[in-house]
PDB file of C-alpha atoms in Angstrom:
ATOM      1  CA  UNK A   5       0.001  -0.031  -0.011  1.00 54.00           C
ATOM      2  CA  UNK A   6       2.988   2.220   0.430  1.00 65.00           C
ATOM      3  CA  UNK A   7       3.831   2.161  -3.248  1.00 83.00           C
ATOM      4  CA  UNK A   8       0.509   3.714  -4.332  1.00 89.00           C
ATOM      5  CA  UNK A   9       0.543   5.350  -7.810  1.00 94.00           C
ATOM      6  CA  UNK A  10       0.400   9.161  -7.365  1.00 96.00           C
ATOM      7  CA  UNK A  11       0.431  10.320 -10.880  1.00 97.00           C
ATOM      8  CA  UNK A  12      -0.409   8.919 -14.340  1.00 98.00           C
ATOM      9  CA  UNK A  13      -0.053  10.584 -17.772  1.00 98.00           C
ATOM     10  CA  UNK A  14      -2.052   8.907 -20.460  1.00 98.00           C
ATOM     11  CA  UNK A  15      -1.451   9.360 -24.095  1.00 98.00           C
ATOM     12  CA  UNK A  16      -4.461   8.879 -26.523  1.00 98.00           C
ATOM     13  CA  UNK A  17      -3.193   8.334 -30.072  1.00 97.00           C
ATOM     14  CA  UNK A  18      -5.861   6.818 -31.928  1.00 96.00           C
ATOM     15  CA  UNK A  19      -9.253   8.102 -33.001  1.00 94.00           C
ATOM     16  CA  UNK A  20     -11.953   5.360 -32.942  1.00 94.00           C
ATOM     17  CA  UNK A  21     -14.281   5.125 -30.110  1.00 94.00           C
ATOM     18  CA  UNK A  22     -12.819   1.900 -28.934  1.00 92.00           C
ATOM     19  CA  UNK A  23      -9.271   3.664 -28.847  1.00 94.00           C
ATOM     20  CA  UNK A  24     -10.555   6.757 -27.107  1.00 96.00           C
ATOM     21  CA  UNK A  25     -12.631   5.229 -24.219  1.00 96.00           C
ATOM     22  CA  UNK A  26      -9.977   3.244 -22.463  1.00 97.00           C
ATOM     23  CA  UNK A  27      -7.774   6.334 -21.977  1.00 97.00           C
ATOM     24  CA  UNK A  28     -10.747   8.354 -20.721  1.00 98.00           C
ATOM     25  CA  UNK A  29     -11.869   5.557 -18.440  1.00 97.00           C
ATOM     26  CA  UNK A  30      -8.327   5.179 -16.956  1.00 97.00           C
ATOM     27  CA  UNK A  31      -7.901   9.051 -16.544  1.00 98.00           C
ATOM     28  CA  UNK A  32     -11.150   9.427 -14.780  1.00 97.00           C
ATOM     29  CA  UNK A  33     -10.634   6.366 -12.659  1.00 96.00           C
ATOM     30  CA  UNK A  34      -7.347   7.760 -11.468  1.00 97.00           C
ATOM     31  CA  UNK A  35      -8.944  10.879 -10.407  1.00 97.00           C
ATOM     32  CA  UNK A  36     -11.643   8.807  -8.632  1.00 96.00           C
ATOM     33  CA  UNK A  37      -8.777   7.219  -6.680  1.00 94.00           C
ATOM     34  CA  UNK A  38      -7.107  10.630  -5.869  1.00 95.00           C
ATOM     35  CA  UNK A  39      -4.420   9.971  -8.406  1.00 97.00           C
ATOM     36  CA  UNK A  40      -3.142  13.066 -10.370  1.00 97.00           C
ATOM     37  CA  UNK A  41      -4.131  12.514 -14.168  1.00 98.00           C
ATOM     38  CA  UNK A  42      -2.802  14.079 -17.256  1.00 98.00           C
ATOM     39  CA  UNK A  43      -4.207  13.285 -20.674  1.00 98.00           C
ATOM     40  CA  UNK A  44      -2.134  13.983 -23.852  1.00 98.00           C
ATOM     41  CA  UNK A  45      -3.954  13.794 -27.156  1.00 98.00           C
ATOM     42  CA  UNK A  46      -1.864  13.075 -30.262  1.00 97.00           C
ATOM     43  CA  UNK A  47      -2.456  12.124 -33.874  1.00 97.00           C
ATOM     44  CA  UNK A  48      -5.958  10.970 -34.505  1.00 96.00           C
ATOM     45  CA  UNK A  49      -6.550  10.678 -30.668  1.00 97.00           C
ATOM     46  CA  UNK A  50      -6.870  14.482 -30.939  1.00 97.00           C
ATOM     47  CA  UNK A  51     -10.378  14.109 -32.435  1.00 97.00           C
ATOM     48  CA  UNK A  52     -11.627  13.517 -28.868  1.00 97.00           C
ATOM     49  CA  UNK A  53     -10.829  17.281 -27.952  1.00 97.00           C
ATOM     50  CA  UNK A  54     -11.513  18.868 -31.240  1.00 97.00           C
ATOM     51  CA  UNK A  55     -14.870  20.805 -30.669  1.00 96.00           C
ATOM     52  CA  UNK A  56     -16.313  19.933 -34.223  1.00 96.00           C
ATOM     53  CA  UNK A  57     -15.293  16.044 -33.923  1.00 96.00           C
ATOM     54  CA  UNK A  58     -15.443  15.066 -30.338  1.00 96.00           C
ATOM     55  CA  UNK A  59     -19.174  14.233 -30.538  1.00 96.00           C
ATOM     56  CA  UNK A  60     -18.765  12.289 -33.697  1.00 95.00           C
ATOM     57  CA  UNK A  61     -16.046   9.574 -32.749  1.00 95.00           C
ATOM     58  CA  UNK A  62     -17.023   6.327 -34.328  1.00 94.00           C
ATOM     59  CA  UNK A  63     -16.318   2.538 -33.833  1.00 93.00           C
ATOM     60  CA  UNK A  64     -14.170   1.162 -36.604  1.00 89.00           C
ATOM     61  CA  UNK A  65     -15.795  -1.916 -38.234  1.00 89.00           C
ATOM     62  CA  UNK A  66     -13.067  -2.638 -40.610  1.00 89.00           C
ATOM     63  CA  UNK A  67      -9.678  -4.207 -39.755  1.00 83.00           C
ATOM     64  CA  UNK A  68     -10.787  -4.970 -36.266  1.00 82.00           C
ATOM     65  CA  UNK A  69     -10.891  -8.737 -35.556  1.00 85.00           C
ATOM     66  CA  UNK A  70     -12.474  -7.883 -32.169  1.00 84.00           C
ATOM     67  CA  UNK A  71     -15.685  -7.039 -33.917  1.00 83.00           C
ATOM     68  CA  UNK A  72     -16.157 -10.634 -34.838  1.00 87.00           C
ATOM     69  CA  UNK A  73     -17.497  -9.450 -38.191  1.00 83.00           C
ATOM     70  CA  UNK A  74     -15.925  -9.900 -41.727  1.00 85.00           C
ATOM     71  CA  UNK A  75     -14.324  -6.661 -42.865  1.00 83.00           C
ATOM     72  CA  UNK A  76     -16.378  -7.044 -46.148  1.00 86.00           C
ATOM     73  CA  UNK A  77     -19.488  -6.563 -43.989  1.00 87.00           C
ATOM     74  CA  UNK A  78     -17.858  -3.847 -42.067  1.00 87.00           C
ATOM     75  CA  UNK A  79     -17.413  -1.680 -45.191  1.00 89.00           C
ATOM     76  CA  UNK A  80     -21.222  -1.486 -45.938  1.00 90.00           C
ATOM     77  CA  UNK A  81     -22.591   1.971 -45.597  1.00 90.00           C
ATOM     78  CA  UNK A  82     -24.085   2.659 -42.024  1.00 91.00           C
ATOM     79  CA  UNK A  83     -22.185  -0.226 -40.374  1.00 90.00           C
ATOM     80  CA  UNK A  84     -19.854   2.035 -38.523  1.00 91.00           C
ATOM     81  CA  UNK A  85     -22.696   4.314 -37.520  1.00 93.00           C
ATOM     82  CA  UNK A  86     -24.758   1.425 -36.356  1.00 93.00           C
ATOM     83  CA  UNK A  87     -21.921  -0.097 -34.299  1.00 93.00           C
ATOM     84  CA  UNK A  88     -21.219   3.241 -32.774  1.00 94.00           C
ATOM     85  CA  UNK A  89     -24.814   3.851 -31.749  1.00 95.00           C
ATOM     86  CA  UNK A  90     -24.978   0.260 -30.179  1.00 93.00           C
ATOM     87  CA  UNK A  91     -21.746   0.850 -28.305  1.00 93.00           C
ATOM     88  CA  UNK A  92     -22.803   4.201 -26.996  1.00 94.00           C
ATOM     89  CA  UNK A  93     -26.113   2.801 -25.826  1.00 95.00           C
ATOM     90  CA  UNK A  94     -24.413  -0.019 -23.978  1.00 94.00           C
ATOM     91  CA  UNK A  95     -21.880   2.289 -22.407  1.00 93.00           C
ATOM     92  CA  UNK A  96     -24.644   4.696 -21.323  1.00 92.00           C
ATOM     93  CA  UNK A  97     -26.445   1.841 -19.635  1.00 91.00           C
ATOM     94  CA  UNK A  98     -23.317   1.050 -17.720  1.00 91.00           C
ATOM     95  CA  UNK A  99     -22.989   4.568 -16.648  1.00 91.00           C
ATOM     96  CA  UNK A 100     -20.164   5.703 -19.022  1.00 94.00           C
ATOM     97  CA  UNK A 101     -20.860   9.179 -20.581  1.00 96.00           C
ATOM     98  CA  UNK A 102     -20.346   9.930 -24.298  1.00 96.00           C
ATOM     99  CA  UNK A 103     -16.998  11.497 -25.040  1.00 97.00           C
ATOM    100  CA  UNK A 104     -17.727  15.336 -24.806  1.00 97.00           C
ATOM    101  CA  UNK A 105     -19.413  14.697 -21.300  1.00 97.00           C
ATOM    102  CA  UNK A 106     -16.463  12.480 -20.353  1.00 97.00           C
ATOM    103  CA  UNK A 107     -13.969  15.049 -21.181  1.00 98.00           C
ATOM    104  CA  UNK A 108     -15.825  17.614 -19.253  1.00 97.00           C
ATOM    105  CA  UNK A 109     -16.135  15.251 -16.238  1.00 97.00           C
ATOM    106  CA  UNK A 110     -12.439  14.442 -16.234  1.00 98.00           C
ATOM    107  CA  UNK A 111     -11.469  18.239 -16.353  1.00 98.00           C
ATOM    108  CA  UNK A 112     -13.986  18.957 -13.590  1.00 97.00           C
ATOM    109  CA  UNK A 113     -12.448  16.120 -11.521  1.00 97.00           C
ATOM    110  CA  UNK A 114      -9.110  17.902 -11.787  1.00 97.00           C
ATOM    111  CA  UNK A 115      -7.655  15.961 -14.650  1.00 98.00           C
ATOM    112  CA  UNK A 116      -5.349  18.008 -17.053  1.00 98.00           C
ATOM    113  CA  UNK A 117      -5.859  17.742 -20.889  1.00 98.00           C
ATOM    114  CA  UNK A 118      -3.190  18.693 -23.358  1.00 98.00           C
ATOM    115  CA  UNK A 119      -2.807  18.717 -27.134  1.00 97.00           C
ATOM    116  CA  UNK A 120       0.225  17.533 -29.030  1.00 97.00           C
ATOM    117  CA  UNK A 121       2.187  20.370 -30.710  1.00 96.00           C
ATOM    118  CA  UNK A 122       3.445  18.205 -33.505  1.00 96.00           C
ATOM    119  CA  UNK A 123      -0.025  16.956 -34.445  1.00 96.00           C
ATOM    120  CA  UNK A 124      -1.421  20.511 -34.126  1.00 97.00           C
ATOM    121  CA  UNK A 125       1.184  21.758 -36.648  1.00 96.00           C
ATOM    122  CA  UNK A 126       0.514  18.746 -38.834  1.00 96.00           C
ATOM    123  CA  UNK A 127      -3.244  19.277 -39.051  1.00 95.00           C
ATOM    124  CA  UNK A 128      -2.865  23.140 -38.966  1.00 96.00           C
ATOM    125  CA  UNK A 129      -5.090  23.388 -35.924  1.00 96.00           C
ATOM    126  CA  UNK A 130      -5.544  26.396 -33.555  1.00 95.00           C
ATOM    127  CA  UNK A 131      -6.161  26.569 -29.876  1.00 95.00           C
ATOM    128  CA  UNK A 132      -9.668  27.634 -30.714  1.00 96.00           C
ATOM    129  CA  UNK A 133     -10.371  24.316 -32.481  1.00 97.00           C
ATOM    130  CA  UNK A 134     -10.175  22.650 -29.105  1.00 97.00           C
ATOM    131  CA  UNK A 135     -12.754  22.195 -26.377  1.00 97.00           C
ATOM    132  CA  UNK A 136     -12.339  24.790 -23.501  1.00 97.00           C
ATOM    133  CA  UNK A 137     -11.119  21.907 -21.205  1.00 97.00           C
ATOM    134  CA  UNK A 138      -7.795  21.720 -23.025  1.00 97.00           C
ATOM    135  CA  UNK A 139      -5.095  23.510 -20.838  1.00 96.00           C
ATOM    136  CA  UNK A 140      -2.587  24.147 -23.630  1.00 96.00           C
ATOM    137  CA  UNK A 141      -0.671  22.719 -26.613  1.00 97.00           C
ATOM    138  CA  UNK A 142       2.625  21.207 -25.509  1.00 97.00           C
ATOM    139  CA  UNK A 143       5.670  19.686 -27.157  1.00 97.00           C
ATOM    140  CA  UNK A 144       6.815  15.982 -26.479  1.00 96.00           C
ATOM    141  CA  UNK A 145       9.432  17.623 -24.207  1.00 96.00           C
ATOM    142  CA  UNK A 146       6.689  19.559 -22.234  1.00 96.00           C
ATOM    143  CA  UNK A 147       4.929  16.299 -21.913  1.00 96.00           C
ATOM    144  CA  UNK A 148       7.842  14.519 -20.398  1.00 96.00           C
ATOM    145  CA  UNK A 149       8.272  17.380 -17.936  1.00 96.00           C
ATOM    146  CA  UNK A 150       4.657  17.152 -16.979  1.00 95.00           C
ATOM    147  CA  UNK A 151       4.729  13.338 -16.633  1.00 96.00           C
ATOM    148  CA  UNK A 152       7.984  13.455 -14.471  1.00 96.00           C
ATOM    149  CA  UNK A 153       7.699  11.407 -11.386  1.00 94.00           C
ATOM    150  CA  UNK A 154       4.512   9.458 -12.442  1.00 96.00           C
ATOM    151  CA  UNK A 155       3.616   6.641 -14.732  1.00 96.00           C
ATOM    152  CA  UNK A 156       3.111   6.958 -18.534  1.00 97.00           C
ATOM    153  CA  UNK A 157       0.410   4.950 -20.263  1.00 97.00           C
ATOM    154  CA  UNK A 158       0.121   4.837 -24.121  1.00 97.00           C
ATOM    155  CA  UNK A 159      -2.979   3.941 -25.852  1.00 95.00           C
TER     156      UNK A 159
ATOM    157  CA  UNK B  28     -15.215 -10.113  10.408  1.00 76.00           C
ATOM    158  CA  UNK B  29     -13.070  -7.167  11.591  1.00 88.00           C
ATOM    159  CA  UNK B  30     -14.468  -4.599  13.870  1.00 91.00           C
ATOM    160  CA  UNK B  31     -13.460  -1.219  14.661  1.00 90.00           C
ATOM    161  CA  UNK B  32     -13.970   0.993  17.799  1.00 91.00           C
ATOM    162  CA  UNK B  33     -15.139   4.574  17.236  1.00 89.00           C
ATOM    163  CA  UNK B  34     -15.777   6.294  20.566  1.00 85.00           C
ATOM    164  CA  UNK B  35     -17.985   3.978  22.486  1.00 87.00           C
ATOM    165  CA  UNK B  36     -19.331   2.291  19.325  1.00 90.00           C
ATOM    166  CA  UNK B  37     -18.133  -0.849  17.672  1.00 93.00           C
ATOM    167  CA  UNK B  38     -18.708  -1.112  13.999  1.00 94.00           C
ATOM    168  CA  UNK B  39     -18.179  -4.095  11.622  1.00 94.00           C
ATOM    169  CA  UNK B  40     -15.906  -3.253   8.668  1.00 94.00           C
ATOM    170  CA  UNK B  41     -14.401  -5.012   5.776  1.00 95.00           C
ATOM    171  CA  UNK B  42     -10.709  -5.162   4.954  1.00 93.00           C
ATOM    172  CA  UNK B  43     -10.561  -1.691   3.623  1.00 92.00           C
ATOM    173  CA  UNK B  44     -12.357  -0.127   6.546  1.00 93.00           C
ATOM    174  CA  UNK B  45     -15.830   0.103   4.838  1.00 95.00           C
ATOM    175  CA  UNK B  46     -18.722  -0.468   7.099  1.00 95.00           C
ATOM    176  CA  UNK B  47     -20.674  -3.726   6.481  1.00 94.00           C
ATOM    177  CA  UNK B  48     -23.745  -3.102   8.677  1.00 93.00           C
ATOM    178  CA  UNK B  49     -25.438   0.197   7.794  1.00 93.00           C
ATOM    179  CA  UNK B  50     -27.586  -0.084  10.867  1.00 94.00           C
ATOM    180  CA  UNK B  51     -24.685   0.620  13.059  1.00 95.00           C
ATOM    181  CA  UNK B  52     -24.033   3.904  11.321  1.00 95.00           C
ATOM    182  CA  UNK B  53     -24.618   7.222  13.121  1.00 95.00           C
ATOM    183  CA  UNK B  54     -23.739  10.695  12.349  1.00 95.00           C
ATOM    184  CA  UNK B  55     -21.140  10.710  15.151  1.00 95.00           C
ATOM    185  CA  UNK B  56     -19.494   7.726  13.397  1.00 95.00           C
ATOM    186  CA  UNK B  57     -19.643   9.460  10.170  1.00 96.00           C
ATOM    187  CA  UNK B  58     -17.861  12.516  11.695  1.00 96.00           C
ATOM    188  CA  UNK B  59     -15.159  10.252  13.039  1.00 95.00           C
ATOM    189  CA  UNK B  60     -14.687   8.546   9.712  1.00 96.00           C
ATOM    190  CA  UNK B  61     -14.505  11.904   7.955  1.00 96.00           C
ATOM    191  CA  UNK B  62     -11.641  13.003  10.169  1.00 95.00           C
ATOM    192  CA  UNK B  63      -9.897   9.615   9.565  1.00 93.00           C
ATOM    193  CA  UNK B  64     -10.177  10.291   5.814  1.00 94.00           C
ATOM    194  CA  UNK B  65      -8.708  13.789   6.058  1.00 93.00           C
ATOM    195  CA  UNK B  66     -12.008  15.535   5.191  1.00 94.00           C
ATOM    196  CA  UNK B  67     -12.127  17.309   8.679  1.00 92.00           C
ATOM    197  CA  UNK B  68     -15.544  18.770   9.934  1.00 95.00           C
ATOM    198  CA  UNK B  69     -18.558  17.766   7.997  1.00 96.00           C
ATOM    199  CA  UNK B  70     -20.438  20.763   6.601  1.00 97.00           C
ATOM    200  CA  UNK B  71     -24.028  21.077   5.389  1.00 96.00           C
ATOM    201  CA  UNK B  72     -22.791  20.362   1.840  1.00 96.00           C
ATOM    202  CA  UNK B  73     -21.025  17.162   2.895  1.00 97.00           C
ATOM    203  CA  UNK B  74     -24.246  16.053   4.575  1.00 97.00           C
ATOM    204  CA  UNK B  75     -26.394  16.846   1.635  1.00 96.00           C
ATOM    205  CA  UNK B  76     -24.118  14.462  -0.377  1.00 96.00           C
ATOM    206  CA  UNK B  77     -24.072  11.642   2.355  1.00 96.00           C
ATOM    207  CA  UNK B  78     -27.853  11.778   2.825  1.00 96.00           C
ATOM    208  CA  UNK B  79     -28.440  11.625  -0.862  1.00 96.00           C
ATOM    209  CA  UNK B  80     -26.291   8.631  -1.431  1.00 95.00           C
ATOM    210  CA  UNK B  81     -27.731   6.851   1.651  1.00 95.00           C
ATOM    211  CA  UNK B  82     -31.218   7.435   0.348  1.00 95.00           C
ATOM    212  CA  UNK B  83     -30.291   6.195  -3.196  1.00 94.00           C
ATOM    213  CA  UNK B  84     -28.805   3.048  -1.625  1.00 94.00           C
ATOM    214  CA  UNK B  85     -31.934   2.388   0.386  1.00 93.00           C
ATOM    215  CA  UNK B  86     -34.162   2.963  -2.515  1.00 94.00           C
ATOM    216  CA  UNK B  87     -32.134   1.195  -5.318  1.00 90.00           C
ATOM    217  CA  UNK B  88     -29.755  -0.988  -3.609  1.00 89.00           C
ATOM    218  CA  UNK B  89     -26.839   0.781  -5.382  1.00 89.00           C
ATOM    219  CA  UNK B  90     -24.874   3.985  -4.641  1.00 90.00           C
ATOM    220  CA  UNK B  91     -25.059   6.686  -7.333  1.00 91.00           C
ATOM    221  CA  UNK B  92     -22.056   7.432  -9.583  1.00 92.00           C
ATOM    222  CA  UNK B  93     -20.318  10.715  -9.579  1.00 93.00           C
ATOM    223  CA  UNK B  94     -21.862  11.381 -12.961  1.00 93.00           C
ATOM    224  CA  UNK B  95     -25.314  10.682 -11.465  1.00 92.00           C
ATOM    225  CA  UNK B  96     -24.808  13.023  -8.457  1.00 93.00           C
ATOM    226  CA  UNK B  97     -23.584  15.772 -10.904  1.00 93.00           C
ATOM    227  CA  UNK B  98     -26.679  15.223 -13.034  1.00 92.00           C
ATOM    228  CA  UNK B  99     -29.159  15.584 -10.064  1.00 91.00           C
ATOM    229  CA  UNK B 100     -27.832  19.132  -9.618  1.00 90.00           C
ATOM    230  CA  UNK B 101     -27.093  18.348  -6.013  1.00 92.00           C
ATOM    231  CA  UNK B 102     -23.437  19.293  -6.280  1.00 94.00           C
ATOM    232  CA  UNK B 103     -21.332  19.588  -9.320  1.00 95.00           C
ATOM    233  CA  UNK B 104     -18.473  17.255 -10.063  1.00 96.00           C
ATOM    234  CA  UNK B 105     -16.038  20.012  -9.163  1.00 96.00           C
ATOM    235  CA  UNK B 106     -17.647  20.633  -5.902  1.00 96.00           C
ATOM    236  CA  UNK B 107     -17.860  16.894  -5.100  1.00 96.00           C
ATOM    237  CA  UNK B 108     -14.050  16.652  -5.586  1.00 96.00           C
ATOM    238  CA  UNK B 109     -13.591  19.602  -3.438  1.00 96.00           C
ATOM    239  CA  UNK B 110     -15.689  18.351  -0.658  1.00 96.00           C
ATOM    240  CA  UNK B 111     -14.051  14.922  -0.641  1.00 96.00           C
ATOM    241  CA  UNK B 112     -10.624  15.361  -1.917  1.00 93.00           C
ATOM    242  CA  UNK B 113      -8.598  12.324  -2.819  1.00 90.00           C
ATOM    243  CA  UNK B 114     -11.364  10.141  -4.212  1.00 92.00           C
ATOM    244  CA  UNK B 115     -14.928  11.417  -3.675  1.00 94.00           C
ATOM    245  CA  UNK B 116     -16.876   8.328  -4.428  1.00 93.00           C
ATOM    246  CA  UNK B 117     -14.922   6.103  -2.236  1.00 94.00           C
ATOM    247  CA  UNK B 118     -14.651   8.592   0.654  1.00 96.00           C
ATOM    248  CA  UNK B 119     -18.293   9.672   0.622  1.00 96.00           C
ATOM    249  CA  UNK B 120     -19.446   6.035   0.560  1.00 95.00           C
ATOM    250  CA  UNK B 121     -17.062   5.175   3.419  1.00 96.00           C
ATOM    251  CA  UNK B 122     -18.290   7.987   5.540  1.00 97.00           C
ATOM    252  CA  UNK B 123     -21.881   7.184   4.673  1.00 96.00           C
ATOM    253  CA  UNK B 124     -21.407   3.614   5.985  1.00 96.00           C
ATOM    254  CA  UNK B 125     -21.842   2.013   2.667  1.00 95.00           C
ATOM    255  CA  UNK B 126     -19.710  -0.562   0.674  1.00 91.00           C
ATOM    256  CA  UNK B 127     -16.657   0.260  -1.525  1.00 89.00           C
ATOM    257  CA  UNK B 128     -17.742   1.345  -4.945  1.00 87.00           C
ATOM    258  CA  UNK B 129     -17.638  -1.314  -7.411  1.00 87.00           C
ATOM    259  CA  UNK B 130     -17.920   0.585 -10.771  1.00 86.00           C
ATOM    260  CA  UNK B 131     -15.437   1.919 -13.107  1.00 90.00           C
ATOM    261  CA  UNK B 132     -16.994   5.313 -13.534  1.00 88.00           C
TER     262      UNK B 132
END
């Protein structure tokens, strides 16, 4: 019990719903345990904090063996939307909020959210493109400084 | 089953110190548990939360999540973390004499 985790810095690097949720669940769960939590969004994971995209994150139905569905079926129009709707419904029943509400909840819980500078430059984004919960745009060096003394989790 | 002495009262607790018999709970016990958890004196705002989660537990057999508490408008998520620093759900439930939370949210 003496070796309790005090701080986690979680990187969310992929942009499907299945990729985004685990990082959010872990960050919020950390705050629930009194653990300091930082979230660093990079590459397509950044969709979770982009105002225009955060409510539209989808389940990928192609190239995901965990779906137990042939990719050929996954490419049909509407499959991803249907899988997304089903998943969001199930998550809601279990008490997990949709992405925008989750982001707000984590920020209210004291979790800190950051956007990756390299990705911001690559996609030509501006601070105004992000939801207000995002503290700042930081470099990878800034991330390591912020993560110092804690655990880093890459998702 | 482990027991714990609080003032003149003896309470049944689990391995993590959560009460296992709500009928043994009193406001004095809650105040003592709050001190142990580093919350300090319980204010009216604390009691509002504690009474709500006890009521929910008695009515539904389950304690409300932080999200649910926020949605009722009772206290916001921010306020809840301020009232019970270092893990609001766990600490509030412990002080309210309820079991350790089992959910992931």
